mmCIF file of N, CA and C in Angstrom:
data_model
loop_
_atom_site.group_PDB
_atom_site.id
_atom_site.type_symbol
_atom_site.label_atom_id
_atom_site.label_comp_id
_atom_site.label_asym_id
_atom_site.label_seq_id
_atom_site.Cartn_x
_atom_site.Cartn_y
_atom_site.Cartn_z
ATOM 1 N N UNK A 1 21.703 7.036 -13.377
ATOM 2 C CA UNK A 1 20.952 7.344 -12.168
ATOM 3 C C UNK A 1 19.783 6.385 -12.056
ATOM 4 N N UNK A 2 19.553 5.887 -10.836
ATOM 5 C CA UNK A 2 18.424 4.985 -10.594
ATOM 6 C C UNK A 2 17.502 5.645 -9.581
ATOM 7 N N UNK A 3 16.239 5.323 -9.650
ATOM 8 C CA UNK A 3 15.284 5.887 -8.712
ATOM 9 C C UNK A 3 14.130 4.932 -8.469
ATOM 10 N N UNK A 4 13.439 5.169 -7.356
ATOM 11 C CA UNK A 4 12.250 4.422 -6.988
ATOM 12 C C UNK A 4 11.083 5.395 -6.886
ATOM 13 N N UNK A 5 9.955 4.999 -7.416
ATOM 14 C CA UNK A 5 8.760 5.829 -7.353
ATOM 15 C C UNK A 5 7.615 4.992 -6.793
ATOM 16 N N UNK A 6 7.084 5.462 -5.645
ATOM 17 C CA UNK A 6 5.953 4.767 -5.024
ATOM 18 C C UNK A 6 4.636 5.381 -5.464
ATOM 19 N N UNK A 7 3.593 4.586 -5.382
ATOM 20 C CA UNK A 7 2.242 5.072 -5.664
ATOM 21 C C UNK A 7 1.254 4.186 -4.916
ATOM 22 N N UNK A 8 0.018 4.659 -4.838
ATOM 23 C CA UNK A 8 -1.043 3.843 -4.263
ATOM 24 C C UNK A 8 -1.497 4.247 -2.873
ATOM 25 N N UNK A 9 -0.830 5.220 -2.272
ATOM 26 C CA UNK A 9 -1.259 5.660 -0.958
ATOM 27 C C UNK A 9 -2.574 6.424 -1.033
ATOM 28 N N UNK A 10 -3.113 6.742 0.131
ATOM 29 C CA UNK A 10 -4.353 7.496 0.169
ATOM 30 C C UNK A 10 -5.024 7.412 1.517
ATOM 31 N N UNK A 11 -6.278 7.837 1.538
ATOM 32 C CA UNK A 11 -7.091 7.832 2.744
ATOM 33 C C UNK A 11 -8.079 6.676 2.669
ATOM 34 N N UNK A 12 -8.127 5.883 3.721
ATOM 35 C CA UNK A 12 -9.029 4.730 3.751
ATOM 36 C C UNK A 12 -9.578 4.578 5.157
ATOM 37 N N UNK A 13 -10.762 4.040 5.260
ATOM 38 C CA UNK A 13 -11.353 3.786 6.569
ATOM 39 C C UNK A 13 -10.751 2.533 7.192
ATOM 40 N N UNK A 14 -10.800 2.476 8.490
ATOM 41 C CA UNK A 14 -10.324 1.291 9.197
ATOM 42 C C UNK A 14 -11.054 0.058 8.668
ATOM 43 N N UNK A 15 -10.265 -1.001 8.470
ATOM 44 C CA UNK A 15 -10.806 -2.224 7.901
ATOM 45 C C UNK A 15 -10.670 -2.308 6.397
ATOM 46 N N UNK A 16 -10.313 -1.213 5.787
ATOM 47 C CA UNK A 16 -10.175 -1.176 4.333
ATOM 48 C C UNK A 16 -8.829 -1.685 3.858
ATOM 49 N N UNK A 17 -8.623 -1.558 2.556
ATOM 50 C CA UNK A 17 -7.402 -2.078 1.924
ATOM 51 C C UNK A 17 -6.789 -1.032 1.004
ATOM 52 N N UNK A 18 -5.501 -1.144 0.843
ATOM 53 C CA UNK A 18 -4.750 -0.358 -0.140
ATOM 54 C C UNK A 18 -3.663 -1.234 -0.722
ATOM 55 N N UNK A 19 -3.285 -0.926 -1.953
ATOM 56 C CA UNK A 19 -2.172 -1.610 -2.587
ATOM 57 C C UNK A 19 -1.156 -0.576 -3.023
ATOM 58 N N UNK A 20 0.039 -0.671 -2.448
ATOM 59 C CA UNK A 20 1.123 0.216 -2.810
ATOM 60 C C UNK A 20 1.988 -0.434 -3.884
ATOM 61 N N UNK A 21 2.514 0.401 -4.763
ATOM 62 C CA UNK A 21 3.440 -0.069 -5.789
ATOM 63 C C UNK A 21 4.709 0.762 -5.730
ATOM 64 N N UNK A 22 5.796 0.155 -6.131
ATOM 65 C CA UNK A 22 7.085 0.858 -6.180
ATOM 66 C C UNK A 22 7.842 0.344 -7.391
ATOM 67 N N UNK A 23 8.175 1.264 -8.276
ATOM 68 C CA UNK A 23 8.854 0.910 -9.523
ATOM 69 C C UNK A 23 10.260 1.475 -9.529
ATOM 70 N N UNK A 24 11.210 0.633 -9.849
ATOM 71 C CA UNK A 24 12.591 1.066 -10.015
ATOM 72 C C UNK A 24 12.836 1.398 -11.477
ATOM 73 N N UNK A 25 13.550 2.486 -11.708
ATOM 74 C CA UNK A 25 13.841 2.873 -13.091
ATOM 75 C C UNK A 25 15.241 3.464 -13.167
ATOM 76 N N UNK A 26 15.730 3.536 -14.374
ATOM 77 C CA UNK A 26 17.062 4.080 -14.596
ATOM 78 C C UNK A 26 17.954 3.071 -15.271
ATOM 79 N N UNK A 27 19.244 3.267 -15.112
ATOM 80 C CA UNK A 27 20.233 2.404 -15.742
ATOM 81 C C UNK A 27 20.448 1.172 -14.862
ATOM 82 N N UNK A 28 19.516 0.228 -14.911
ATOM 83 C CA UNK A 28 19.483 -0.893 -13.982
ATOM 84 C C UNK A 28 20.047 -2.153 -14.602
ATOM 85 N N UNK A 29 20.976 -2.764 -13.856
ATOM 86 C CA UNK A 29 21.444 -4.090 -14.235
ATOM 87 C C UNK A 29 20.617 -5.154 -13.521
ATOM 88 N N UNK A 30 20.441 -4.955 -12.225
ATOM 89 C CA UNK A 30 19.610 -5.883 -11.460
ATOM 90 C C UNK A 30 19.112 -5.190 -10.194
ATOM 91 N N UNK A 31 18.024 -5.723 -9.664
ATOM 92 C CA UNK A 31 17.454 -5.230 -8.412
ATOM 93 C C UNK A 31 17.466 -6.369 -7.413
ATOM 94 N N UNK A 32 18.073 -6.165 -6.267
ATOM 95 C CA UNK A 32 18.130 -7.175 -5.230
ATOM 96 C C UNK A 32 16.946 -7.054 -4.297
ATOM 97 N N UNK A 33 17.255 -6.950 -3.003
ATOM 98 C CA UNK A 33 16.189 -6.835 -2.014
ATOM 99 C C UNK A 33 15.346 -5.587 -2.268
ATOM 100 N N UNK A 34 14.042 -5.741 -2.095
ATOM 101 C CA UNK A 34 13.113 -4.611 -2.191
ATOM 102 C C UNK A 34 12.247 -4.653 -0.942
ATOM 103 N N UNK A 35 12.256 -3.573 -0.198
ATOM 104 C CA UNK A 35 11.609 -3.549 1.118
ATOM 105 C C UNK A 35 10.644 -2.375 1.226
ATOM 106 N N UNK A 36 9.712 -2.528 2.138
ATOM 107 C CA UNK A 36 8.807 -1.437 2.488
ATOM 108 C C UNK A 36 9.056 -1.033 3.932
ATOM 109 N N UNK A 37 9.206 0.259 4.136
ATOM 110 C CA UNK A 37 9.327 0.849 5.467
ATOM 111 C C UNK A 37 8.177 1.832 5.659
ATOM 112 N N UNK A 38 7.974 2.232 6.888
ATOM 113 C CA UNK A 38 7.013 3.288 7.153
ATOM 114 C C UNK A 38 7.510 4.149 8.312
ATOM 115 N N UNK A 39 7.038 5.385 8.298
ATOM 116 C CA UNK A 39 7.400 6.306 9.362
ATOM 117 C C UNK A 39 6.172 7.123 9.740
ATOM 118 N N UNK A 40 5.740 6.945 10.968
ATOM 119 C CA UNK A 40 4.618 7.709 11.494
ATOM 120 C C UNK A 40 5.153 8.979 12.152
ATOM 121 N N UNK A 41 4.331 10.007 12.279
ATOM 122 C CA UNK A 41 4.781 11.253 12.910
ATOM 123 C C UNK A 41 5.349 11.006 14.306
ATOM 124 N N UNK A 42 6.536 11.552 14.533
ATOM 125 C CA UNK A 42 7.161 11.418 15.841
ATOM 126 C C UNK A 42 7.785 10.074 16.130
ATOM 127 N N UNK A 43 7.797 9.193 15.147
ATOM 128 C CA UNK A 43 8.355 7.853 15.354
ATOM 129 C C UNK A 43 9.483 7.580 14.375
ATOM 130 N N UNK A 44 10.279 6.580 14.702
ATOM 131 C CA UNK A 44 11.368 6.188 13.818
ATOM 132 C C UNK A 44 10.833 5.379 12.643
ATOM 133 N N UNK A 45 11.575 5.433 11.558
ATOM 134 C CA UNK A 45 11.218 4.616 10.398
ATOM 135 C C UNK A 45 11.396 3.145 10.769
ATOM 136 N N UNK A 46 10.440 2.318 10.371
ATOM 137 C CA UNK A 46 10.494 0.906 10.708
ATOM 138 C C UNK A 46 10.238 0.047 9.481
ATOM 139 N N UNK A 47 10.852 -1.125 9.475
ATOM 140 C CA UNK A 47 10.643 -2.077 8.394
ATOM 141 C C UNK A 47 9.263 -2.706 8.530
ATOM 142 N N UNK A 48 8.548 -2.735 7.422
ATOM 143 C CA UNK A 48 7.221 -3.343 7.387
ATOM 144 C C UNK A 48 7.279 -4.720 6.729
ATOM 145 N N UNK A 49 7.909 -4.778 5.561
ATOM 146 C CA UNK A 49 7.972 -6.043 4.829
ATOM 147 C C UNK A 49 9.176 -6.012 3.911
ATOM 148 N N UNK A 50 9.756 -7.183 3.696
ATOM 149 C CA UNK A 50 10.951 -7.281 2.865
ATOM 150 C C UNK A 50 10.818 -8.464 1.929
ATOM 151 N N UNK A 51 11.433 -8.340 0.761
ATOM 152 C CA UNK A 51 11.440 -9.450 -0.177
ATOM 153 C C UNK A 51 12.755 -9.485 -0.936
ATOM 154 N N UNK A 52 13.259 -10.690 -1.134
ATOM 155 C CA UNK A 52 14.479 -10.872 -1.905
ATOM 156 C C UNK A 52 14.132 -11.081 -3.372
ATOM 157 N N UNK A 53 15.149 -11.024 -4.201
ATOM 158 C CA UNK A 53 14.920 -11.244 -5.626
ATOM 159 C C UNK A 53 14.344 -12.640 -5.874
ATOM 160 N N UNK A 54 14.720 -13.574 -5.030
ATOM 161 C CA UNK A 54 14.225 -14.938 -5.189
ATOM 162 C C UNK A 54 12.826 -15.157 -4.652
ATOM 163 N N UNK A 55 12.274 -14.132 -3.986
ATOM 164 C CA UNK A 55 10.895 -14.231 -3.543
ATOM 165 C C UNK A 55 10.701 -14.513 -2.069
ATOM 166 N N UNK A 56 11.784 -14.663 -1.324
ATOM 167 C CA UNK A 56 11.633 -14.840 0.125
ATOM 168 C C UNK A 56 11.073 -13.560 0.728
ATOM 169 N N UNK A 57 10.256 -13.721 1.755
ATOM 170 C CA UNK A 57 9.626 -12.558 2.372
ATOM 171 C C UNK A 57 9.806 -12.566 3.885
ATOM 172 N N UNK A 58 9.681 -11.403 4.460
ATOM 173 C CA UNK A 58 9.779 -11.235 5.901
ATOM 174 C C UNK A 58 8.893 -10.061 6.282
ATOM 175 N N UNK A 59 8.218 -10.187 7.418
ATOM 176 C CA UNK A 59 7.274 -9.166 7.831
ATOM 177 C C UNK A 59 7.496 -8.733 9.274
ATOM 178 N N UNK A 60 7.186 -7.476 9.548
ATOM 179 C CA UNK A 60 7.100 -7.026 10.920
ATOM 180 C C UNK A 60 5.907 -7.718 11.577
ATOM 181 N N UNK A 61 5.987 -7.876 12.876
ATOM 182 C CA UNK A 61 4.888 -8.544 13.589
ATOM 183 C C UNK A 61 3.569 -7.833 13.345
ATOM 184 N N UNK A 62 3.617 -6.520 13.258
ATOM 185 C CA UNK A 62 2.393 -5.734 13.089
ATOM 186 C C UNK A 62 1.761 -5.947 11.713
ATOM 187 N N UNK A 63 2.543 -6.465 10.767
ATOM 188 C CA UNK A 63 2.060 -6.650 9.402
ATOM 189 C C UNK A 63 1.640 -8.091 9.104
ATOM 190 N N UNK A 64 2.096 -9.004 9.906
ATOM 191 C CA UNK A 64 1.817 -10.413 9.631
ATOM 192 C C UNK A 64 0.316 -10.694 9.620
ATOM 193 N N UNK A 65 -0.116 -11.421 8.599
ATOM 194 C CA UNK A 65 -1.518 -11.783 8.485
ATOM 195 C C UNK A 65 -2.392 -10.729 7.838
ATOM 196 N N UNK A 66 -1.873 -9.510 7.683
ATOM 197 C CA UNK A 66 -2.657 -8.425 7.072
ATOM 198 C C UNK A 66 -2.021 -7.892 5.799
ATOM 199 N N UNK A 67 -0.702 -7.848 5.756
ATOM 200 C CA UNK A 67 0.010 -7.284 4.611
ATOM 201 C C UNK A 67 0.686 -8.405 3.821
ATOM 202 N N UNK A 68 0.765 -8.211 2.514
ATOM 203 C CA UNK A 68 1.463 -9.161 1.657
ATOM 204 C C UNK A 68 2.368 -8.394 0.706
ATOM 205 N N UNK A 69 3.648 -8.745 0.722
ATOM 206 C CA UNK A 69 4.613 -8.132 -0.188
ATOM 207 C C UNK A 69 4.857 -9.096 -1.345
ATOM 208 N N UNK A 70 4.918 -8.539 -2.540
ATOM 209 C CA UNK A 70 5.202 -9.351 -3.723
ATOM 210 C C UNK A 70 6.000 -8.498 -4.711
ATOM 211 N N UNK A 71 6.568 -9.140 -5.706
ATOM 212 C CA UNK A 71 7.366 -8.382 -6.674
ATOM 213 C C UNK A 71 7.264 -9.009 -8.045
ATOM 214 N N UNK A 72 7.510 -8.173 -9.027
ATOM 215 C CA UNK A 72 7.584 -8.603 -10.425
ATOM 216 C C UNK A 72 8.965 -8.199 -10.904
ATOM 217 N N UNK A 73 9.863 -9.152 -10.966
ATOM 218 C CA UNK A 73 11.248 -8.834 -11.334
ATOM 219 C C UNK A 73 11.359 -8.311 -12.766
ATOM 220 N N UNK A 74 10.509 -8.773 -13.630
ATOM 221 C CA UNK A 74 10.553 -8.312 -15.021
ATOM 222 C C UNK A 74 10.207 -6.835 -15.132
ATOM 223 N N UNK A 75 9.409 -6.357 -14.188
ATOM 224 C CA UNK A 75 8.993 -4.953 -14.191
ATOM 225 C C UNK A 75 9.736 -4.122 -13.150
ATOM 226 N N UNK A 76 10.682 -4.747 -12.438
ATOM 227 C CA UNK A 76 11.416 -4.045 -11.369
ATOM 228 C C UNK A 76 10.456 -3.357 -10.411
ATOM 229 N N UNK A 77 9.431 -4.072 -10.027
ATOM 230 C CA UNK A 77 8.356 -3.511 -9.219
ATOM 231 C C UNK A 77 8.096 -4.378 -7.992
ATOM 232 N N UNK A 78 7.832 -3.711 -6.881
ATOM 233 C CA UNK A 78 7.430 -4.393 -5.660
ATOM 234 C C UNK A 78 6.086 -3.813 -5.227
ATOM 235 N N UNK A 79 5.259 -4.685 -4.666
ATOM 236 C CA UNK A 79 3.928 -4.300 -4.229
ATOM 237 C C UNK A 79 3.770 -4.567 -2.737
ATOM 238 N N UNK A 80 2.864 -3.827 -2.121
ATOM 239 C CA UNK A 80 2.483 -4.109 -0.752
ATOM 240 C C UNK A 80 0.959 -4.052 -0.677
ATOM 241 N N UNK A 81 0.353 -5.217 -0.551
ATOM 242 C CA UNK A 81 -1.089 -5.299 -0.379
ATOM 243 C C UNK A 81 -1.389 -5.213 1.110
ATOM 244 N N UNK A 82 -2.163 -4.219 1.480
ATOM 245 C CA UNK A 82 -2.471 -3.988 2.891
ATOM 246 C C UNK A 82 -3.966 -4.158 3.104
ATOM 247 N N UNK A 83 -4.321 -5.127 3.913
ATOM 248 C CA UNK A 83 -5.713 -5.404 4.235
ATOM 249 C C UNK A 83 -5.964 -5.164 5.716
ATOM 250 N N UNK A 84 -7.233 -5.074 6.067
ATOM 251 C CA UNK A 84 -7.622 -4.881 7.474
ATOM 252 C C UNK A 84 -6.834 -3.742 8.110
ATOM 253 N N UNK A 85 -6.780 -2.638 7.415
ATOM 254 C CA UNK A 85 -5.977 -1.510 7.883
ATOM 255 C C UNK A 85 -6.524 -0.933 9.182
ATOM 256 N N UNK A 86 -5.587 -0.467 10.005
ATOM 257 C CA UNK A 86 -5.915 0.111 11.305
ATOM 258 C C UNK A 86 -5.413 1.558 11.362
ATOM 259 N N UNK A 87 -5.985 2.377 12.219
ATOM 260 C CA UNK A 87 -5.482 3.760 12.332
ATOM 261 C C UNK A 87 -3.990 3.810 12.640
ATOM 262 N N UNK A 88 -3.479 2.844 13.365
ATOM 263 C CA UNK A 88 -2.051 2.839 13.689
ATOM 264 C C UNK A 88 -1.167 2.501 12.502
ATOM 265 N N UNK A 89 -1.763 2.144 11.376
ATOM 266 C CA UNK A 89 -0.989 1.941 10.146
ATOM 267 C C UNK A 89 -0.734 3.260 9.427
ATOM 268 N N UNK A 90 -1.318 4.328 9.913
ATOM 269 C CA UNK A 90 -1.119 5.644 9.300
ATOM 270 C C UNK A 90 0.347 6.044 9.373
ATOM 271 N N UNK A 91 0.909 6.353 8.212
ATOM 272 C CA UNK A 91 2.329 6.677 8.121
ATOM 273 C C UNK A 91 2.664 7.026 6.679
ATOM 274 N N UNK A 92 3.874 7.525 6.498
ATOM 275 C CA UNK A 92 4.431 7.619 5.147
ATOM 276 C C UNK A 92 5.154 6.302 4.878
ATOM 277 N N UNK A 93 4.821 5.676 3.779
ATOM 278 C CA UNK A 93 5.411 4.395 3.410
ATOM 279 C C UNK A 93 6.482 4.618 2.355
ATOM 280 N N UNK A 94 7.651 4.041 2.620
ATOM 281 C CA UNK A 94 8.804 4.213 1.734
ATOM 282 C C UNK A 94 9.238 2.871 1.166
ATOM 283 N N UNK A 95 9.639 2.899 -0.065
ATOM 284 C CA UNK A 95 10.237 1.752 -0.719
ATOM 285 C C UNK A 95 11.755 1.893 -0.658
ATOM 286 N N UNK A 96 12.445 0.799 -0.421
ATOM 287 C CA UNK A 96 13.906 0.775 -0.381
ATOM 288 C C UNK A 96 14.387 -0.423 -1.174
ATOM 289 N N UNK A 97 15.412 -0.223 -1.976
ATOM 290 C CA UNK A 97 15.895 -1.333 -2.797
ATOM 291 C C UNK A 97 17.394 -1.255 -3.012
ATOM 292 N N UNK A 98 17.979 -2.404 -3.202
ATOM 293 C CA UNK A 98 19.386 -2.514 -3.581
ATOM 294 C C UNK A 98 19.438 -2.665 -5.090
ATOM 295 N N UNK A 99 19.927 -1.637 -5.755
ATOM 296 C CA UNK A 99 19.889 -1.600 -7.222
ATOM 297 C C UNK A 99 21.302 -1.515 -7.766
ATOM 298 N N UNK A 100 21.611 -2.416 -8.670
ATOM 299 C CA UNK A 100 22.921 -2.402 -9.305
ATOM 300 C C UNK A 100 22.800 -1.833 -10.711
ATOM 301 N N UNK A 101 23.650 -0.844 -10.994
ATOM 302 C CA UNK A 101 23.787 -0.443 -12.385
ATOM 303 C C UNK A 101 25.025 -1.156 -12.921
ATOM 304 N N UNK A 102 25.632 -0.654 -13.941
ATOM 305 C CA UNK A 102 26.739 -1.383 -14.543
ATOM 306 C C UNK A 102 28.071 -1.084 -13.866
ATOM 307 N N UNK A 103 28.026 -0.281 -12.787
ATOM 308 C CA UNK A 103 29.247 0.069 -12.072
ATOM 309 C C UNK A 103 29.199 -0.280 -10.593
ATOM 310 N N UNK A 104 28.132 0.099 -9.930
ATOM 311 C CA UNK A 104 28.045 -0.041 -8.486
ATOM 312 C C UNK A 104 26.654 -0.492 -8.075
ATOM 313 N N UNK A 105 26.541 -0.870 -6.780
ATOM 314 C CA UNK A 105 25.232 -1.156 -6.194
ATOM 315 C C UNK A 105 24.829 0.027 -5.338
ATOM 316 N N UNK A 106 23.581 0.470 -5.530
ATOM 317 C CA UNK A 106 23.066 1.612 -4.812
ATOM 318 C C UNK A 106 22.007 1.174 -3.803
ATOM 319 N N UNK A 107 21.971 1.844 -2.673
ATOM 320 C CA UNK A 107 20.885 1.699 -1.701
ATOM 321 C C UNK A 107 19.945 2.875 -1.951
ATOM 322 N N UNK A 108 18.799 2.595 -2.535
ATOM 323 C CA UNK A 108 17.926 3.641 -3.050
ATOM 324 C C UNK A 108 16.629 3.705 -2.249
ATOM 325 N N UNK A 109 16.189 4.921 -1.984
ATOM 326 C CA UNK A 109 14.912 5.161 -1.307
ATOM 327 C C UNK A 109 13.968 5.903 -2.242
ATOM 328 N N UNK A 110 12.697 5.585 -2.142
ATOM 329 C CA UNK A 110 11.689 6.359 -2.832
ATOM 330 C C UNK A 110 11.325 7.595 -2.030
ATOM 331 N N UNK A 111 10.438 8.397 -2.611
ATOM 332 C CA UNK A 111 10.062 9.661 -1.968
ATOM 333 C C UNK A 111 8.982 9.477 -0.905
ATOM 334 N N UNK A 112 8.355 8.312 -0.885
ATOM 335 C CA UNK A 112 7.328 8.039 0.111
ATOM 336 C C UNK A 112 5.930 8.298 -0.401
ATOM 337 N N UNK A 113 4.985 7.554 0.137
ATOM 338 C CA UNK A 113 3.573 7.761 -0.188
ATOM 339 C C UNK A 113 2.778 7.711 1.118
ATOM 340 N N UNK A 114 1.894 8.667 1.280
ATOM 341 C CA UNK A 114 1.151 8.800 2.535
ATOM 342 C C UNK A 114 -0.014 7.810 2.571
ATOM 343 N N UNK A 115 -0.111 7.104 3.685
ATOM 344 C CA UNK A 115 -1.257 6.244 3.949
ATOM 345 C C UNK A 115 -1.919 6.753 5.226
ATOM 346 N N UNK A 116 -3.196 7.079 5.131
ATOM 347 C CA UNK A 116 -3.943 7.562 6.277
ATOM 348 C C UNK A 116 -5.160 6.674 6.484
ATOM 349 N N UNK A 117 -5.280 6.123 7.687
ATOM 350 C CA UNK A 117 -6.395 5.233 8.001
ATOM 351 C C UNK A 117 -7.251 5.924 9.065
ATOM 352 N N UNK A 118 -8.482 6.192 8.712
ATOM 353 C CA UNK A 118 -9.388 6.870 9.641
ATOM 354 C C UNK A 118 -10.168 5.842 10.457
ATOM 355 N N UNK A 119 -10.488 6.238 11.669
ATOM 356 C CA UNK A 119 -11.223 5.320 12.559
ATOM 357 C C UNK A 119 -12.730 5.478 12.405
#
């Protein structure tokens, strides 16, 4: 069994910063793409930032210039550094990853971490 566990969410004032972490654990052979999504109340889940195992990155327009995604393959961990936070960034942030064990590749989601930005 493989799983993702996020941490680092919380309450921050507008203009502040947070760093989210997501660790993959279990019977892991390799971890491919690791992405961050978010879902605000009443809205659909949306991609915020994505990174490949090789380090390529992609960002939603709303995240460009403010958020930075990075990963440590040795630790099976992906990070999301969020700066200049805005109230509209308030959402539950989810980690998603393609994880291979010794049999199959799994599309795995974390449980989510709440980010609240006050104005």
